[in-house]
Coordinates of C-alpha atoms and ligand atoms in Angstrom, one line a residue:
X1 CA -31.9 -2.8 -17.2
X2 CA -28.5 -3.4 -15.6
X3 CA -28.2 -4.6 -12.1
X4 CA -25.7 -3.7 -9.4
X5 CA -24.0 -6.3 -7.2
X6 CA -21.9 -5.5 -4.2
X7 CA -18.8 -7.6 -3.8
X8 CA -17.6 -9.2 -0.6
X9 CA -14.4 -7.6 0.6
X10 CA -11.6 -10.2 0.6
X11 CA -8.9 -8.3 2.3
X12 CA -8.0 -8.2 6.0
X13 CA -6.5 -5.1 7.4
X14 CA -3.0 -5.0 8.9
X15 CA -2.2 -2.3 11.4
X16 CA 1.3 -1.2 11.3
X17 CA 4.2 -0.3 11.1
X18 CA 3.6 2.5 13.6
X19 CA 3.2 1.3 17.1
X20 CA 1.9 2.9 20.2
X21 CA 4.9 4.7 21.7
X22 CA 4.2 3.5 25.2
X23 CA 4.2 -0.1 24.0
X24 CA 7.6 0.3 22.3
X25 CA 9.0 1.8 25.5
X26 CA 7.8 -1.1 27.5
X27 CA 9.2 -3.5 24.9
X28 CA 12.6 -1.8 25.2
X29 CA 12.5 -2.0 28.9
X30 CA 11.6 -5.7 28.8
X31 CA 14.5 -6.4 26.4
X32 CA 16.9 -4.7 28.8
X33 CA 15.7 -7.0 31.6
X34 CA 16.0 -10.3 29.7
X35 CA 19.1 -11.8 31.1
X36 CA 19.2 -14.8 28.8
X37 CA 17.4 -14.8 25.5
X38 CA 16.2 -17.8 23.5
X39 CA 17.4 -17.9 19.9
X40 CA 14.7 -19.4 17.7
X41 CA 15.9 -19.6 14.2
X42 CA 19.0 -18.5 12.3
X43 CA 19.6 -18.5 8.6
X44 CA 23.1 -18.2 7.1
X45 CA 24.9 -19.2 4.0
X46 CA 27.9 -18.0 1.9
X47 CA 26.2 -14.9 0.6
X48 CA 23.2 -14.7 2.9
X49 CA 22.6 -12.5 5.9
X50 CA 22.2 -14.2 9.2
X51 CA 18.8 -13.4 10.8
X52 CA 18.2 -14.4 14.3
X53 CA 14.8 -14.4 15.9
X54 CA 14.8 -13.6 19.6
X55 CA 11.9 -15.1 21.5
X56 CA 10.4 -12.3 23.6
X57 CA 7.5 -14.4 25.0
X58 CA 7.0 -15.3 28.7
X59 CA 6.9 -19.0 29.6
X60 CA 3.6 -20.7 28.6
X61 CA 2.5 -18.1 26.1
X62 CA 3.2 -17.1 22.5
X63 CA 6.2 -19.0 21.2
X64 CA 6.2 -21.0 24.4
X65 CA 2.5 -22.0 24.3
X66 CA 2.3 -25.8 25.2
X67 CA -1.2 -26.4 23.9
X68 CA -1.2 -29.4 21.5
X69 CA -1.9 -29.0 17.8
X70 CA -1.8 -31.3 14.7
X71 CA 1.0 -30.8 12.2
X72 CA -0.2 -28.7 9.3
X73 CA 1.0 -27.7 5.8
X74 CA 4.6 -29.0 6.2
X75 CA 4.9 -27.6 9.7
X76 CA 5.7 -30.6 12.0
X77 CA 5.2 -28.7 15.3
X78 CA 2.9 -30.5 17.8
X79 CA 2.3 -27.6 20.1
X80 CA 1.1 -24.2 19.3
X81 CA 4.4 -22.7 20.4
X82 CA 6.5 -25.2 18.3
X83 CA 4.5 -24.4 15.2
X84 CA 4.9 -20.7 15.7
X85 CA 8.6 -21.2 16.1
X86 CA 8.9 -23.3 13.0
X87 CA 6.9 -20.7 11.0
X88 CA 8.9 -17.6 12.2
X89 CA 12.2 -19.5 11.6
X90 CA 11.1 -20.2 8.1
X91 CA 10.4 -16.5 7.6
X92 CA 13.8 -15.7 9.0
X93 CA 15.3 -18.2 6.6
X94 CA 13.6 -16.7 3.5
X95 CA 14.8 -13.2 4.5
X96 CA 18.2 -14.4 5.4
X97 CA 18.7 -16.1 2.0
X98 CA 17.5 -13.0 0.2
X99 CA 19.7 -10.4 1.9
X100 CA 23.4 -10.0 1.8
X101 CA 25.0 -8.6 4.9
X102 CA 28.7 -8.5 5.6
X103 CA 29.5 -10.0 9.0
X104 CA 26.9 -9.1 11.5
X105 CA 23.8 -10.9 12.6
X106 CA 20.4 -9.2 12.2
X107 CA 18.5 -9.7 15.4
X108 CA 14.7 -9.5 15.4
X109 CA 12.9 -9.5 18.7
X110 CA 9.6 -11.3 18.2
X111 CA 6.7 -12.2 20.4
X112 CA 2.9 -12.7 20.6
X113 CA 1.0 -10.0 22.3
X114 CA -2.7 -9.5 22.9
X115 CA -3.8 -7.0 20.3
X116 CA -7.6 -7.4 20.6
X117 CA -10.2 -8.9 18.4
X118 CA -10.5 -6.0 15.9
X119 CA -8.7 -7.8 13.1
X120 CA -5.3 -6.4 13.9
X121 CA -2.8 -9.0 12.6
X122 CA 0.8 -8.0 13.3
X123 CA 3.2 -5.1 13.4
X124 CA 7.0 -4.6 13.1
X125 CA 9.5 -1.8 12.8
X126 CA 13.2 -1.1 13.1
X127 CA 14.5 -1.0 16.6
X128 CA 16.1 2.4 15.9
X129 CA 17.2 4.6 13.1
X130 CA 20.9 5.5 12.4
X131 CA 22.5 8.3 10.4
X132 CA 25.9 9.6 9.5
X133 CA 27.5 6.2 10.2
X134 CA 30.7 5.1 8.3
X135 CA 30.1 4.7 4.5
X136 CA 26.6 6.3 4.7
X137 CA 25.6 7.1 1.1
X138 CA 23.7 10.2 2.1
X139 CA 24.6 12.7 4.9
X140 CA 22.0 13.6 7.4
X141 CA 19.7 10.8 6.5
X142 CA 18.0 8.1 8.7
X143 CA 18.5 4.4 7.9
X144 CA 16.8 1.4 9.4
X145 CA 19.3 -0.2 11.9
X146 CA 19.8 -3.5 9.9
X147 CA 20.7 -1.6 6.7
X148 CA 22.9 0.9 8.6
X149 CA 24.8 -2.0 10.1
X150 CA 25.2 -3.6 6.7
X151 CA 26.5 -0.4 5.0
X152 CA 28.8 0.4 8.0
X153 CA 30.1 -3.1 8.2
X154 CA 29.7 -3.3 11.9
X155 CA 26.8 -3.7 14.4
X156 CA 26.6 -0.1 15.3
X157 CA 24.8 -0.7 18.6
X158 CA 27.4 -3.2 19.7
X159 CA 30.1 -0.7 18.6
X160 CA 28.5 1.9 20.8
X161 CA 28.5 -0.6 23.6
X162 CA 24.7 -0.5 23.7
X163 CA 23.6 -3.8 22.3
X164 CA 20.2 -4.0 20.9
X165 CA 18.2 -6.0 18.3
X166 CA 17.8 -4.5 14.8
X167 CA 14.1 -4.9 14.6
X168 CA 11.0 -6.2 16.3
X169 CA 8.0 -8.1 15.0
X170 CA 4.8 -8.7 17.0
X171 CA 1.9 -11.0 16.1
X172 CA -1.6 -10.8 17.5
X173 CA -2.0 -13.5 20.2
X174 CA -5.7 -13.0 20.3
X175 CA -6.3 -14.3 16.8
X176 CA -5.8 -17.9 18.1
X177 CA -8.1 -17.5 21.1
X178 CA -11.6 -18.8 21.0
X179 CA -14.4 -16.4 20.2
X180 CA -12.1 -13.6 19.0
X181 CA -12.4 -12.7 15.3
X182 CA -15.1 -15.1 14.1
X183 CA -13.9 -17.8 11.8
X184 CA -10.4 -16.3 11.7
X185 CA -7.2 -17.7 13.2
X186 CA -3.5 -18.0 12.3
X187 CA -2.4 -20.6 9.8
X188 CA 1.1 -21.9 10.6
X189 CA 1.6 -24.1 7.5
X190 CA 4.6 -23.4 5.4
X191 CA 2.9 -24.2 2.1
X192 CA 1.1 -20.9 1.6
X193 CA -2.3 -22.6 1.4
X194 CA -4.4 -21.4 4.4
X195 CA -7.9 -22.7 4.6
X196 CA -10.8 -20.2 4.5
X197 CA -10.4 -17.9 7.5
X198 CA -6.8 -18.9 8.0
X199 CA -4.4 -16.0 8.2
X200 CA -1.1 -17.1 6.6
X201 CA 1.4 -16.4 9.4
X202 CA 4.4 -16.9 7.1
X203 CA 3.1 -14.4 4.5
X204 CA 2.1 -11.8 7.2
X205 CA 5.4 -12.1 9.1
X206 CA 7.4 -12.0 5.9
X207 CA 5.7 -8.7 5.2
X208 CA 6.3 -7.5 8.7
X209 CA 10.0 -8.3 8.6
X210 CA 10.1 -6.3 5.4
X211 CA 9.0 -3.2 7.4
X212 CA 11.5 -4.0 10.1
X213 CA 14.4 -4.3 7.7
X214 CA 13.8 -1.3 5.5
X215 CA 10.4 -1.1 3.9
X216 CA 9.1 2.1 5.6
X217 CA 10.0 5.8 5.9
X218 CA 10.7 7.2 9.4
X219 CA 8.8 10.4 8.4
X220 CA 5.3 10.8 9.9
X221 CA 2.7 10.2 7.2
X222 CA 0.0 11.9 9.3
X223 CA 1.8 15.2 10.1
X224 CA 4.5 15.3 7.4
X225 CA 7.2 15.8 10.1
X226 CA 10.6 14.2 9.7
X227 CA 11.7 11.9 12.5
X228 CA 13.8 14.2 14.7
X229 CA 14.1 16.8 12.0
X230 CA 16.0 14.6 9.6
X231 CA 14.8 12.8 6.4
X232 CA 14.8 9.1 6.0
X233 CA 16.5 7.5 3.0
X234 CA 13.0 6.6 1.6
X235 CA 12.2 10.3 1.4
X236 CA 14.8 10.7 -1.3
X237 CA 12.9 8.3 -3.5
X238 CA 9.3 9.4 -2.7
X239 CA 8.4 11.6 -5.7
X240 CA 5.1 13.6 -5.9
X241 CA 3.9 13.9 -9.5
X242 CA 1.8 17.0 -8.7
X243 CA 4.6 18.9 -7.0
X244 CA 7.4 17.4 -9.1
X245 CA 9.7 17.0 -6.1
X246 CA 10.8 14.3 -3.6
X247 CA 9.9 14.3 0.1
X248 CA 13.4 15.4 1.2
X249 CA 12.8 18.6 -0.9
X250 CA 9.4 19.6 0.5
X251 CA 8.0 21.5 3.5
X252 CA 6.2 19.7 6.3
X253 CA 2.9 20.9 4.9
X254 CA 3.8 19.7 1.4
X255 CA 4.7 16.2 2.7
X256 CA 1.4 16.1 4.6
X257 CA -0.5 16.9 1.5
X258 CA 1.6 14.5 -0.6
X259 CA 0.8 11.6 1.8
X260 CA -2.9 11.8 0.7
X261 CA -2.2 12.7 -3.0
X262 CA -3.9 9.6 -4.2
X263 CA -1.9 7.6 -6.8
X264 CA 0.4 10.6 -7.4
X265 CA 3.2 9.6 -5.0
X266 CA 5.6 7.3 -6.8
X267 CA 9.0 5.5 -6.1
X268 CA 11.7 6.9 -8.3
X269 CA 14.4 4.3 -7.5
X270 CA 16.0 2.8 -10.7
X271 CA 15.8 -0.9 -9.7
X272 CA 12.1 -0.8 -8.8
X273 CA 11.2 1.1 -12.0
X274 CA 13.2 -1.3 -14.2
X275 CA 12.0 -4.5 -12.4
X276 CA 8.3 -3.3 -12.5
X277 CA 8.3 -3.8 -16.2
X278 CA 8.8 -7.5 -15.8
X279 CA 6.8 -7.9 -12.6
X280 CA 3.6 -6.0 -12.9
X281 CA 0.9 -6.9 -15.5
X282 CA 0.2 -4.9 -18.5
X283 CA -3.2 -3.3 -18.1
X284 CA -5.2 -1.1 -20.4
X285 CA -6.1 1.9 -18.5
X286 CA -8.4 4.8 -19.4
X287 CA -6.9 8.0 -18.2
X288 CA -8.6 11.4 -18.0
X289 CA -6.6 14.5 -19.0
X290 CA -8.0 17.8 -18.0
X291 CA -6.9 21.1 -19.5
X292 CA -8.1 24.7 -18.9
X293 CA -9.3 24.3 -15.3
X294 CA -7.1 26.3 -13.0
X295 CA -7.3 23.8 -10.1
X296 CA -7.4 20.5 -11.9
X297 CA -5.1 20.4 -14.8
X298 CA -3.3 17.2 -15.9
X299 CA -4.1 13.5 -15.4
X300 CA -7.0 12.9 -13.0
X301 CA -7.5 9.7 -11.0
X302 CA -10.7 8.0 -12.3
X303 CA -12.6 4.8 -12.1
X304 CA -13.9 3.0 -15.2
X305 CA -17.1 1.1 -15.4
X306 CA -17.0 -2.4 -17.0
X307 CA -19.6 -1.5 -19.5
X308 CA -17.3 0.9 -21.3
X309 CA -15.7 0.1 -24.6
X310 CA -12.9 -2.2 -25.6
X311 CA -9.4 -1.0 -24.8
X312 CA -8.1 1.2 -27.6
X313 CA -11.5 2.4 -28.7
X314 CA -12.3 4.8 -25.9
X315 CA -10.4 7.9 -27.1
X316 CA -12.6 11.0 -27.1
X317 CA -12.2 14.6 -26.1
X318 CA -14.2 17.7 -25.9
X319 CA -15.0 20.8 -24.0
X320 CA -17.0 20.1 -20.8
X321 CA -20.6 20.8 -19.9
X322 CA -22.1 20.4 -16.5
X323 CA -25.6 18.9 -17.0
X324 CA -27.0 20.2 -13.6
X325 CA -30.3 18.7 -14.6
X326 CA -33.0 19.8 -12.1
X327 CA -35.7 17.4 -13.3
X328 CA -36.7 14.6 -11.0
X329 CA -35.7 11.9 -10.2
X330 CA -32.2 13.3 -10.6
X331 CA -29.3 14.5 -12.7
X332 CA -29.5 13.0 -16.3
X333 CA -31.9 10.3 -15.1
X334 CA -34.4 10.8 -18.0
X335 CA -34.1 11.6 -21.7
X336 CA -32.6 15.0 -22.1
X337 CA -35.0 17.9 -23.2
X338 CA -34.0 20.2 -26.0
X339 CA -32.2 22.8 -23.8
X340 CA -30.2 20.1 -22.0
X341 CA -29.3 18.3 -25.3
X342 CA -28.1 21.6 -26.8
X343 CA -25.9 22.1 -23.7
X344 CA -24.0 18.7 -24.0
X345 CA -24.0 18.1 -27.8
X346 CA -20.4 17.5 -28.9
X347 CA -19.1 17.9 -25.4
X348 CA -18.1 15.8 -22.4
X349 CA -21.1 15.8 -20.1
X350 CA -20.3 16.2 -16.4
X351 CA -23.0 14.4 -14.4
X352 CA -23.6 13.9 -10.7
X353 CA -23.8 10.2 -9.7
X354 CA -26.9 9.1 -7.8
X355 CA -30.7 8.9 -7.9
X356 CA -30.7 6.4 -10.8
X357 CA -28.6 3.8 -12.6
X358 CA -25.5 5.2 -14.1
X359 CA -26.0 3.2 -17.3
X360 CA -29.2 5.2 -17.9
X361 CA -27.3 8.5 -17.3
X362 CA -24.6 7.6 -19.8
X363 CA -27.2 6.4 -22.4
X364 CA -29.2 9.6 -22.0
X365 CA -26.1 11.7 -22.5
X366 CA -25.1 9.6 -25.5
X367 CA -28.5 10.0 -27.1
X368 CA -28.2 13.7 -26.7
X369 CA -24.9 13.8 -28.6
X370 CA -22.3 13.9 -25.8
X371 CA -18.8 12.6 -26.7
X372 CA -18.2 11.2 -23.2
X373 CA -19.4 11.3 -19.7
X374 CA -17.6 12.1 -16.4
X375 CA -19.6 11.1 -13.3
X376 CA -18.9 12.7 -10.0
X377 CA -19.0 10.7 -6.8
X378 CA -21.7 11.9 -4.4
X379 CA -19.5 11.2 -1.3
X380 CA -15.9 11.8 -0.5
X381 CA -13.6 9.2 -2.0
X382 CA -11.2 7.1 0.0
X383 CA -9.1 6.1 -2.9
X384 CA -9.6 5.6 -6.7
X385 CA -13.3 6.0 -7.3
X386 CA -14.5 2.7 -8.5
X387 CA -17.7 1.0 -9.5
X388 CA -18.3 -1.5 -6.8
X389 CA -20.6 -3.7 -8.9
X390 CA -20.8 -5.4 -12.3
X391 CA -23.2 -4.5 -15.1
X392 CA -24.9 -7.6 -16.4
X393 CA -25.5 -6.1 -19.8
X394 CA -24.0 -3.2 -21.8
X395 CA -26.9 -1.8 -23.7
X396 CA -25.3 -0.1 -26.8
X397 CA -23.0 2.4 -25.1
X398 CA -20.6 3.8 -27.6
X399 CA -19.0 6.7 -25.6
X400 CA -16.4 6.4 -22.9
X401 CA -17.4 7.1 -19.3
X402 CA -15.4 7.6 -16.1
X403 CA -16.0 8.3 -12.4
X404 CA -14.0 11.0 -10.5
X405 CA -14.0 11.8 -6.8
X406 CA -16.3 14.3 -5.2
X407 CA -13.1 16.3 -4.3
X408 CA -11.9 16.4 -7.9
X409 CA -15.5 17.2 -9.0
X410 CA -15.6 20.2 -6.7
X411 CA -12.2 21.4 -8.1
X412 CA -13.4 21.0 -11.6
X413 CA -16.5 23.0 -11.0
X414 CA -14.7 25.7 -9.1
X415 CA -12.1 26.3 -11.7
X416 CA -13.6 25.4 -15.1
X417 CA -13.7 28.0 -17.7
X418 CA -14.9 28.3 -21.3
X419 CA -12.0 26.4 -22.6
X420 CA -11.9 23.6 -20.1
X421 CA -11.6 20.3 -22.0
X422 CA -11.3 16.6 -21.0
X423 CA -9.6 13.9 -23.0
X424 CA -10.1 10.2 -22.5
X425 CA -6.8 8.5 -23.3
X426 CA -6.3 4.8 -23.5
X427 CA -2.8 3.8 -22.2
X428 CA -1.1 0.6 -21.7
X429 CA 0.5 0.9 -18.3
X430 CA 1.7 -1.6 -15.8
X431 CA -0.8 -2.1 -13.0
X432 CA 0.1 0.1 -10.1
X433 CA 2.5 2.4 -12.0
X434 CA 2.2 6.0 -13.3
X435 CA 2.5 7.0 -16.9
X436 CA 6.3 6.8 -16.7
X437 CA 6.3 3.3 -15.3
X438 CA 7.1 4.4 -11.7
X439 CA 5.4 2.3 -9.0
X440 CA 2.8 4.1 -6.9
X441 CA 2.8 4.2 -3.1
X442 CA -0.3 3.7 -1.1
X443 CA -1.6 7.3 -0.5
X444 CA -5.4 7.1 -0.2
X445 CA -7.2 10.5 0.1
X446 CA -7.8 9.9 3.8
X447 CA -4.5 9.1 5.6
X448 CA -4.3 5.8 7.4
X449 CA -1.6 6.0 10.1
X450 CA 0.8 3.1 9.7
X451 CA -0.5 2.1 6.3
X452 CA -0.3 5.2 4.1
X453 CA 3.0 5.9 2.2
X454 CA 5.0 2.9 3.5
X455 CA 3.3 0.3 1.2
X456 CA 2.8 -0.1 -2.5
X457 CA -0.5 1.0 -3.9
X458 CA -3.2 -1.7 -3.9
X459 CA -3.6 -1.3 -7.7
X460 CA -0.4 -3.2 -8.2
X461 CA -1.0 -6.6 -9.8
X462 CA -0.1 -9.4 -9.3
X463 CA -0.4 -8.6 -5.6
X464 CA 2.9 -7.6 -4.1
X465 CA 4.1 -8.7 -0.6
X466 CA 4.3 -5.0 0.5
X467 CA 0.8 -4.0 -0.3
X468 CA -1.1 -2.8 2.8
X469 CA -3.8 -5.4 3.0
X470 CA -3.2 -9.1 3.6
X471 CA -5.2 -10.8 0.8
X472 CA -3.5 -14.2 1.0
X473 CA -2.0 -14.5 -2.6
X474 CA 0.9 -12.1 -2.3
X475 CA 4.2 -13.4 -3.7
X476 CA 6.7 -14.7 -1.1
X477 CA 9.7 -14.7 -3.4
X478 CA 10.6 -11.1 -2.5
X479 CA 11.9 -10.6 -6.1
X480 CA 11.0 -10.2 -9.8
X481 CA 9.3 -11.5 -11.7
X482 CA 6.6 -11.8 -9.0
X483 CA 7.6 -9.2 -6.4
X484 CA 9.4 -5.9 -5.9
X485 CA 10.4 -6.0 -2.3
X486 CA 14.1 -6.7 -2.9
X487 CA 14.2 -4.3 -5.8
X488 CA 13.3 -1.5 -3.4
X489 CA 15.8 -2.8 -0.9
X490 CA 18.5 -2.5 -3.6
X491 CA 17.5 1.1 -4.3
X492 CA 18.0 2.1 -0.7
X493 CA 21.3 0.4 -0.4
X494 CA 20.8 -3.2 0.6
Ligands
CA501 CA1 22.5 -5.2 17.2
CA502 CA1 -2.9 -5.4 -5.7
ZN503 ZN1 2.6 -3.4 6.1

């Protein structure tokens, strides 16, 4: 008998890049009031961009916090404020070296604000969007301010006599306060080695600055509406595999649906697609291909149990048969009777998950002559259906099995006909890409404001800096062969 184990989640949610509108308005008002601003850290070099962090904190708090601390992980600061300044300056330096900008400085307004004890880490965004500036590659298209300045060759806000920073980045002040998120606080070391419970400030803010400098669309991922009626440069690269079109070529309703089209929204930029081949790991992947069902034709997102078969030996196909086994304790939980066996012999058995162990369900179907098993989730899926446990033994299973979402299961049932067939196909794809090697964006079935669309999908491996959850081992190189952040930046014009 196999046993099921539930894993401990290891990720920690970020909440971003969308910020409360009132908060942004206040921030802008504050900025207008600051007579003299403190410059924290600047990076420059012959080919580098100059990134300046502007300290937006009040005296005594945030970057100005005088509480004493011990130097940690290569950060020599002896007060909390000093360590924070050293760490954010280090982040600015990494970004500054990575980017090329002609002659203007990229200003990032940064500060610590109370964001509550809910696990919210940090947030960032461009200060404003620009379009139709000199040398703009696309007409009528929004760009993040820092990128617009680079392409235009001038600081556009200065040129308009309306000086402003290019981006802002906010860290949650509460994380360092006692009795906030239990066992969790910021880690300000520069060595990328936080202790358990330490949130790597450098990694998190490196990610945040990515959003501020260009890693996000301006289009609303919840409603599908363009920002002020105009597409963002990202929208020209966001390609929906189901619709076969990019976001700048869709209706509002189509974009809204595309934002939750799990694993089917991909980045079509040339640089990312090429660089993904030497960055993401090769991963055998079992894909399900459905034909003859009016609502669910093509490749279907599925989860694969670890008891399956070795990669390369899982190919199978057949017409489908829903078991709909009424016998207790549940669908396909006991050895099939003659009528049920006749139904599934030589076919792919479609079985509802639940009531008993799935290993037993697959074995019962196999013993009755099924060629494969597709299990349907009993509850709505958030993302790729997965088996949140390991099977300790694999008792003689010789047929492939896969799990599909409740939503896809309903479509299959509603639209299947006499000639509906399913093929199990083993492919070698790069982790986090589609069948054409294009990298997937994060578009879980349920939209997450501030996270959906403007991140890579979590299935990318090794973990990329711009995935939505801070897991602590993301690359901080920004570039191949360990990361794709700068590859995307090249695609959009950096
Ligand atoms: Ca400016
Ligand atoms: Ca990942
Ligand atoms: Zn993010």
